[in-house]
XYZ file of C-alpha atoms in Angstrom:
172
model
C 9.802 -8.828 3.301
C 12.655 -6.524 4.115
C 15.098 -8.649 2.111
C 13.071 -7.953 -1.040
C 12.805 -4.207 -0.408
C 9.235 -3.932 -1.645
C 7.751 -0.499 -0.854
C 4.984 -0.487 1.747
C 2.554 1.239 -0.621
C 2.939 -1.610 -3.097
C 2.496 -4.260 -0.398
C -0.678 -2.604 0.842
C -2.065 -2.511 -2.680
C -1.225 -6.142 -3.352
C -2.878 -7.229 -0.120
C -6.087 -5.348 -0.832
C -9.119 -7.210 -2.124
C -8.827 -5.403 -5.469
C -5.671 -7.258 -6.442
C -6.553 -10.933 -6.359
C -5.937 -11.001 -10.144
C -4.376 -8.075 -11.982
C -2.212 -6.916 -14.858
C 0.942 -4.866 -14.474
C -0.915 -1.890 -15.974
C -3.712 -2.158 -13.386
C -1.152 -2.255 -10.572
C 0.715 0.700 -12.064
C -2.476 2.772 -12.359
C -3.490 2.008 -8.765
C 0.020 2.811 -7.548
C -0.077 6.169 -9.325
C -3.496 6.977 -7.820
C -2.458 5.953 -4.321
C 0.219 8.456 -3.494
C 2.350 11.342 -4.605
C 3.519 9.696 -7.840
C 1.634 11.751 -10.416
C 4.645 13.910 -11.262
C 6.961 10.922 -11.667
C 8.021 9.929 -15.154
C 5.547 7.353 -16.493
C 8.349 5.221 -17.894
C 10.136 5.117 -14.533
C 6.951 4.120 -12.699
C 6.228 1.388 -15.255
C 9.784 0.042 -14.877
C 9.491 0.207 -11.080
C 6.261 -1.838 -11.172
C 7.697 -4.431 -13.587
C 10.893 -4.826 -11.531
C 8.873 -5.449 -8.389
C 6.492 -7.866 -10.127
C 9.465 -9.866 -11.428
C 11.064 -9.882 -7.957
C 7.828 -11.012 -6.306
C 7.164 -13.658 -8.955
C 10.710 -15.043 -8.667
C 10.304 -15.373 -4.890
C 6.919 -17.101 -5.190
C 4.835 -14.198 -3.873
C 3.063 -13.677 -7.209
C 1.922 -16.260 -9.703
C 1.674 -15.539 -13.428
C -1.631 -16.633 -14.922
C -2.390 -17.341 -18.545
C -2.786 -14.215 -20.615
C -6.211 -12.958 -21.430
C -6.983 -12.563 -25.135
C -4.908 -9.348 -25.281
C -1.573 -11.110 -24.625
C -0.881 -9.215 -21.380
C -0.097 -11.538 -18.480
C -2.254 -11.483 -15.372
C -0.862 -12.085 -11.917
C -2.260 -13.513 -8.730
C -1.088 -12.836 -5.183
C -0.129 -16.072 -3.432
C -0.975 -17.055 0.122
C 2.742 -16.824 0.823
C 2.679 -13.039 0.279
C -0.455 -12.632 2.388
C 1.104 -14.638 5.241
C 4.347 -12.675 4.997
C 2.446 -9.389 4.904
C 0.626 -10.264 8.143
C 3.858 -11.478 9.736
C 5.682 -8.246 8.874
C 2.866 -5.945 9.893
C 1.515 -7.676 12.957
C 4.574 -9.412 14.342
C 3.301 -12.982 14.396
C 3.364 -15.440 11.516
C -0.071 -16.477 10.339
C -2.003 -17.571 7.332
C -5.545 -16.812 6.269
C -6.877 -20.176 7.444
C -5.704 -19.522 11.029
C -7.306 -16.106 11.358
C -10.543 -15.983 13.280
C -13.355 -13.586 12.436
C -12.375 -10.980 15.020
C -8.753 -10.867 13.915
C -9.728 -10.723 10.250
C -12.133 -7.871 10.935
C -9.475 -5.957 12.855
C -6.911 -6.560 10.113
C -9.324 -5.311 7.466
C -9.873 -2.157 9.513
C -6.108 -1.806 9.976
C -5.591 -2.076 6.224
C -8.238 0.598 5.629
C -6.558 2.969 8.093
C -3.141 2.394 6.519
C -4.515 3.372 3.125
C -6.164 6.453 4.690
C -2.875 7.367 6.347
C -0.951 7.106 3.072
C -3.582 9.262 1.408
C -3.328 11.927 4.116
C 0.469 11.873 3.901
C 0.301 12.331 0.140
C -2.184 15.164 0.512
C -0.021 16.977 3.080
C 3.097 16.498 0.941
C 1.286 17.932 -2.072
C 0.127 21.012 -0.124
C 3.700 21.481 1.060
C 5.061 21.155 -2.490
C 2.525 23.693 -3.778
C 3.476 26.109 -0.982
C 7.111 25.846 -2.020
C 6.269 26.361 -5.698
C 3.741 29.148 -5.110
C 4.580 30.869 -1.812
C 2.088 33.645 -2.579
C -0.851 31.270 -1.856
C 0.637 29.756 1.300
C -1.950 31.508 3.498
C -4.826 29.959 1.540
C -3.351 26.468 1.700
C -2.000 26.438 5.261
C -5.327 25.381 6.837
C -5.708 22.529 4.343
C -2.150 21.402 5.058
C -2.767 21.500 8.818
C -5.989 19.495 8.449
C -4.244 16.842 6.351
C -1.445 16.534 8.928
C -4.011 16.231 11.738
C -5.833 13.466 9.835
C -2.519 11.697 9.312
C -1.669 11.889 13.026
C -5.097 10.649 14.106
C -4.986 7.815 11.602
C -1.489 6.835 12.733
C -2.857 6.607 16.285
C -5.648 4.336 15.048
C -3.131 2.165 13.196
C -0.978 1.795 16.303
C -3.982 0.983 18.477
C -5.199 -1.703 16.080
C -1.708 -3.212 15.782
C -1.526 -3.515 19.577
C -5.032 -4.982 19.820
C -4.340 -7.501 17.033
C -1.000 -8.482 18.538
C -2.592 -9.014 21.965
C -5.508 -10.933 20.441
C -3.168 -13.256 18.503
C -1.088 -13.935 21.616
C -4.087 -15.117 23.635
């Protein structure tokens, strides 16, 4: 996936169960909710999402479906993107049909932890930004910032552990 330069946050969203079928607006809204994008210009975010959808569609990772009655196209993630996502994030090529129940369960848990980690990172970054904007309340926010960073570190440890377990399981 590196040749396409698709941001990890977007890949995680597209590989979640919520994005089997979606519109560009639904993906944009979820992207904005996921991280520290609220302050970004809405037009820039919309353009970012459309550029990436076009890139993914051109490469066969997304498929355009017929428009619903409102004229807005819907998209579907292809198995090719799911296989590439697992290859990039686990280190061994695979497709959904090859995954056994244990591996699938571990990968689902891994996905959940990655989303939690991104959330904790966004939270910590926001506390940091607020401290820079309003240094007079730094003392009130410092504990919250520290807790968010701790959650991020713990979740990163969980992610690494699951990646190792999944890699070992797939190699046996």
